Short mmCIF file of C-alpha atoms and ligand atoms in Angstrom, two decimals:
data_model
loop_
_atom_site.label_atom_id
_atom_site.label_comp_id
_atom_site.label_asym_id
_atom_site.label_seq_id
_atom_site.Cartn_x
_atom_site.Cartn_y
_atom_site.Cartn_z
CA UNK R 1 50.96 28.39 -40.52
CA UNK R 2 52.29 26.15 -43.04
CA UNK R 3 54.14 22.79 -42.48
CA UNK R 4 55.96 21.60 -45.84
CA UNK R 5 57.83 18.68 -47.01
CA UNK R 6 61.07 20.71 -46.70
CA UNK R 7 60.03 21.45 -43.05
CA UNK R 8 59.65 17.79 -42.59
CA UNK R 9 62.99 16.96 -44.01
CA UNK R 10 64.78 19.38 -41.92
CA UNK R 11 63.19 18.15 -38.71
CA UNK R 12 64.36 14.66 -39.56
CA UNK R 13 67.84 16.05 -39.92
CA UNK R 14 67.56 17.64 -36.48
CA UNK R 15 66.31 14.21 -35.10
CA UNK R 16 69.40 12.64 -36.53
CA UNK R 17 71.57 15.36 -34.87
CA UNK R 18 69.87 14.67 -31.50
CA UNK R 19 70.66 11.06 -31.79
CA UNK R 20 74.27 11.68 -32.55
CA UNK R 21 74.30 13.83 -29.41
CA UNK R 22 72.95 10.96 -27.26
CA UNK R 23 69.32 11.27 -27.19
CA UNK R 24 67.74 7.59 -27.32
CA UNK R 25 64.11 7.77 -26.20
CA UNK R 26 62.08 7.01 -29.22
CA UNK R 27 58.97 8.77 -27.89
CA UNK R 28 60.94 12.08 -27.46
CA UNK R 29 62.62 11.84 -30.83
CA UNK R 30 59.32 11.09 -32.44
CA UNK R 31 57.63 14.10 -30.82
CA UNK R 32 60.44 16.24 -32.01
CA UNK R 33 60.00 14.82 -35.43
CA UNK R 34 56.39 15.56 -35.27
CA UNK R 35 56.38 19.23 -34.02
CA UNK R 36 56.65 22.11 -36.51
CA UNK R 37 59.17 24.05 -34.40
CA UNK R 38 59.31 26.75 -37.19
CA UNK R 39 55.76 27.92 -36.13
CA UNK R 40 56.91 28.44 -32.50
CA UNK R 41 59.41 31.16 -33.65
CA UNK R 42 59.22 34.69 -34.95
CA UNK R 43 59.35 34.95 -38.67
CA UNK R 44 62.80 36.42 -38.82
CA UNK R 45 64.29 33.18 -37.60
CA UNK R 46 62.28 30.67 -39.79
CA UNK R 47 65.29 29.72 -41.51
CA UNK R 48 66.92 28.70 -38.17
CA UNK R 49 64.16 26.69 -36.70
CA UNK R 50 65.83 23.20 -37.35
CA UNK R 51 69.20 24.16 -36.08
CA UNK R 52 70.04 22.70 -32.75
CA UNK R 53 70.07 26.17 -31.35
CA UNK R 54 68.11 28.55 -28.79
CA UNK R 55 66.40 31.49 -30.52
CA UNK R 56 64.83 34.66 -29.22
CA UNK R 57 61.00 34.87 -28.72
CA UNK R 58 58.80 37.75 -27.38
CA UNK R 59 59.34 39.55 -24.06
CA UNK R 60 63.31 38.98 -24.12
CA UNK R 61 62.77 35.15 -23.55
CA UNK R 62 64.16 32.11 -25.63
CA UNK R 63 62.84 28.87 -27.28
CA UNK R 64 65.17 26.36 -25.64
CA UNK R 65 67.76 24.46 -27.77
CA UNK R 66 66.11 21.24 -29.12
CA UNK R 67 68.87 19.31 -27.59
CA UNK R 68 67.97 20.80 -24.11
CA UNK R 69 64.30 20.21 -24.62
CA UNK R 70 64.91 16.43 -25.64
CA UNK R 71 67.47 15.84 -22.62
CA UNK R 72 64.99 17.18 -20.01
CA UNK R 73 62.05 15.49 -21.46
CA UNK R 74 64.06 12.02 -21.65
CA UNK R 75 64.91 12.57 -17.93
CA UNK R 76 61.11 13.09 -17.23
CA UNK R 77 60.31 9.38 -18.51
CA UNK R 78 56.79 10.63 -19.15
CA UNK R 79 54.14 7.89 -19.39
CA UNK R 80 50.78 8.32 -21.07
CA UNK R 81 48.29 10.11 -18.75
CA UNK R 82 51.04 11.37 -16.37
CA UNK R 83 50.39 14.63 -14.68
CA UNK R 84 53.26 16.98 -15.51
CA UNK R 85 53.88 20.68 -14.36
CA UNK R 86 56.02 22.89 -16.56
CA UNK R 87 57.46 26.13 -15.14
CA UNK R 88 58.15 28.71 -18.06
CA UNK R 89 55.76 28.20 -20.98
CA UNK R 90 57.42 30.57 -23.15
CA UNK R 91 56.73 29.72 -26.85
CA UNK R 92 54.83 26.44 -25.86
CA UNK R 93 57.37 24.11 -27.62
CA UNK R 94 58.28 22.09 -24.56
CA UNK R 95 54.60 22.03 -23.69
CA UNK R 96 53.86 20.60 -27.10
CA UNK R 97 56.63 17.84 -26.58
CA UNK R 98 54.85 16.92 -23.28
CA UNK R 99 51.54 16.73 -25.01
CA UNK R 100 52.95 14.56 -27.75
CA UNK R 101 54.27 12.30 -24.88
CA UNK R 102 50.61 11.88 -23.75
CA UNK R 103 51.09 13.99 -20.59
CA UNK R 104 48.27 15.98 -18.85
CA UNK R 105 50.27 19.39 -18.95
CA UNK R 106 49.91 22.17 -16.60
CA UNK R 107 52.33 25.01 -17.41
CA UNK R 108 52.95 28.28 -15.63
CA UNK R 109 54.43 31.55 -17.50
CA UNK R 110 55.01 34.71 -15.74
CA UNK R 111 55.14 37.07 -18.64
CA UNK R 112 51.68 38.16 -19.76
CA UNK R 113 52.47 38.71 -23.29
CA UNK R 114 53.91 35.23 -23.73
CA UNK R 115 51.22 33.70 -21.86
CA UNK R 116 48.52 35.26 -23.96
CA UNK R 117 50.40 34.56 -27.30
CA UNK R 118 51.01 30.80 -26.35
CA UNK R 119 47.50 30.29 -24.98
CA UNK R 120 46.04 31.48 -28.28
CA UNK R 121 48.66 29.56 -30.37
CA UNK R 122 49.02 26.14 -29.05
CA UNK R 123 45.24 24.98 -29.49
CA UNK R 124 45.58 26.01 -33.03
CA UNK R 125 48.23 23.39 -33.66
CA UNK R 126 45.96 20.86 -31.90
CA UNK R 127 48.01 20.85 -28.54
CA UNK R 128 45.57 21.19 -25.68
CA UNK R 129 47.32 21.58 -22.34
CA UNK R 130 45.17 20.77 -19.22
CA UNK R 131 45.81 24.30 -17.97
CA UNK R 132 48.10 27.31 -19.03
CA UNK R 133 48.57 29.53 -16.11
CA UNK R 134 49.78 33.14 -15.95
CA UNK R 135 51.52 33.00 -12.44
CA UNK R 136 54.73 32.55 -10.40
CA UNK R 137 56.33 29.26 -11.06
CA UNK R 138 58.43 29.46 -7.65
CA UNK R 139 55.00 28.63 -6.07
CA UNK R 140 54.17 25.57 -8.28
CA UNK R 141 50.48 24.70 -8.29
CA UNK R 142 49.39 23.55 -5.11
CA UNK R 143 45.57 23.18 -6.27
CA UNK R 144 46.68 20.69 -8.77
CA UNK R 145 49.36 18.71 -6.79
CA UNK R 146 50.67 16.02 -6.66
CA UNK R 147 52.44 15.72 -9.95
CA UNK R 148 54.10 12.73 -11.54
CA UNK R 149 56.92 15.01 -12.70
CA UNK R 150 57.85 18.81 -12.71
CA UNK R 151 59.98 20.41 -15.39
CA UNK R 152 61.53 23.87 -14.92
CA UNK R 153 62.72 25.61 -18.28
CA UNK R 154 64.39 28.54 -16.72
CA UNK R 155 67.62 28.88 -14.68
CA UNK R 156 66.83 28.54 -11.00
CA UNK R 157 69.19 30.24 -8.56
CA UNK R 158 67.83 27.62 -5.98
CA UNK R 159 65.46 24.83 -5.84
CA UNK R 160 62.02 26.13 -4.87
CA UNK R 161 60.51 24.04 -1.98
CA UNK R 162 56.94 24.05 -3.29
CA UNK R 163 58.25 22.24 -6.52
CA UNK R 164 59.61 19.38 -4.25
CA UNK R 165 56.57 19.07 -2.00
CA UNK R 166 54.25 18.89 -4.93
CA UNK R 167 55.71 15.66 -6.44
CA UNK R 168 54.19 12.36 -5.95
CA UNK R 169 56.24 9.58 -4.23
CA UNK R 170 58.36 8.34 -7.00
CA UNK R 171 58.00 11.55 -8.82
CA UNK R 172 60.78 13.61 -10.52
CA UNK R 173 61.69 17.28 -10.70
CA UNK R 174 64.18 18.25 -13.48
CA UNK R 175 65.47 21.53 -12.85
CA UNK R 176 68.51 23.64 -14.07
CA UNK R 177 70.13 25.13 -10.97
CA UNK R 178 72.67 27.90 -10.90
CA UNK R 179 72.97 31.77 -11.82
CA UNK R 180 75.12 32.31 -15.01
CA UNK R 181 75.59 28.53 -15.79
CA UNK R 182 73.19 25.92 -14.60
CA UNK R 183 73.68 22.35 -13.55
CA UNK R 184 70.99 20.17 -14.81
CA UNK R 185 69.55 18.52 -11.57
CA UNK R 186 66.98 15.77 -11.15
CA UNK R 187 65.31 15.11 -7.63
CA UNK R 188 63.46 11.96 -7.20
CA UNK R 189 60.92 11.80 -4.43
CA UNK R 190 61.72 8.62 -2.49
CA UNK R 191 59.36 9.33 0.64
CA UNK R 192 57.52 12.05 2.42
CA UNK R 193 60.74 13.80 3.31
CA UNK R 194 63.56 11.77 1.19
CA UNK R 195 64.62 12.90 -2.15
CA UNK R 196 67.54 11.39 -4.12
CA UNK R 197 69.65 14.01 -6.24
CA UNK R 198 71.46 13.36 -9.64
CA UNK R 199 73.22 15.91 -11.87
CA UNK R 200 73.71 15.97 -15.56
CA UNK R 201 76.15 18.59 -16.56
CA UNK R 202 75.95 22.29 -17.45
CA UNK R 203 73.31 24.16 -19.44
CA UNK R 204 72.32 27.82 -20.09
CA UNK R 205 68.96 29.20 -19.56
CA UNK R 206 67.35 32.50 -19.20
CA UNK R 207 66.71 33.26 -15.30
CA UNK R 208 63.68 31.98 -13.49
CA UNK R 209 62.32 35.40 -12.11
CA UNK R 210 60.22 35.91 -9.09
CA UNK R 211 56.64 37.19 -9.31
CA UNK R 212 54.70 37.78 -12.52
CA UNK R 213 55.12 40.65 -14.79
N1 LIG J 1 59.64 26.06 -22.34
C1 LIG J 1 60.01 27.23 -23.10
C2 LIG J 1 61.25 27.93 -22.51
C3 LIG J 1 61.08 29.30 -22.48
S1 LIG J 1 62.53 30.30 -21.81
C4 LIG J 1 59.85 26.89 -24.57
O1 LIG J 1 60.03 25.72 -24.99
O2 LIG J 1 59.86 27.92 -25.29
C5 LIG J 1 62.01 30.32 -19.99
C6 LIG J 1 60.60 30.77 -19.78
O3 LIG J 1 60.27 30.95 -18.32
C7 LIG J 1 60.39 32.27 -20.19
O4 LIG J 1 59.18 32.47 -21.09
C8 LIG J 1 60.12 33.17 -18.92
O5 LIG J 1 59.42 34.24 -19.12
C9 LIG J 1 59.64 32.07 -18.00
N2 LIG J 1 59.76 32.42 -16.49
C10 LIG J 1 60.76 32.79 -15.93
N3 LIG J 1 60.62 32.87 -14.52
C11 LIG J 1 59.40 32.21 -14.37
C12 LIG J 1 58.55 32.05 -13.18
N4 LIG J 1 58.99 32.38 -11.93
N5 LIG J 1 57.39 31.48 -13.36
C13 LIG J 1 56.93 31.17 -14.53
N6 LIG J 1 57.73 31.27 -15.81
C14 LIG J 1 58.90 31.84 -15.63
#
């Protein structure tokens, strides 16, 4: 678990790449500049950790591309102390970004292998989510609702209703919607039954699957 000057240098370069691609939120850029992404990846990919690319992790899943993580994080506009629900813990990299932004993070993962690995790993780096849950993200987390924001980090074939109903008024759901290709979509809760919807272009994610495994 080493983080060297070389890693820090590569990270700064990655931050600069994200700036040239249009990420402007300084808190998000700082978070990415702080988090040792190489430690979230399997050893075979260490050399690639600071390229702006997605890579395989355990259980046939991927750690999202840094640009995608930054883009979704920017849309959430996290304020310190916000209660944030993440669907798809995976490697825990996005969870770490949310922790760096000062959020109280609740994160759900449906693959037991990843859930165990990441639950064990994140605290070692000092990232303490409020709760990591082994479960089905389609259902959200009614016990802890309402949330300031919800972020889905897998491609959703449709928008799960519980994720909308578990938002505070003024809260945001950022979710990539679609089958092979997804449209990054943000819903803002305007009232009990009113939501506004904005779209932010195409992304590609592994699929949001039903039930746990
Ligand atoms: N945020 C992760 C991205 C991992 S890829 C990271 O930064 O590494 C998407 C993750 O969503 C995978 O780990 C996958 O197992 C998980 N996933 C898919 N469907 C899910 C569901 N219904 N509920 C919870 N997690 C799910």
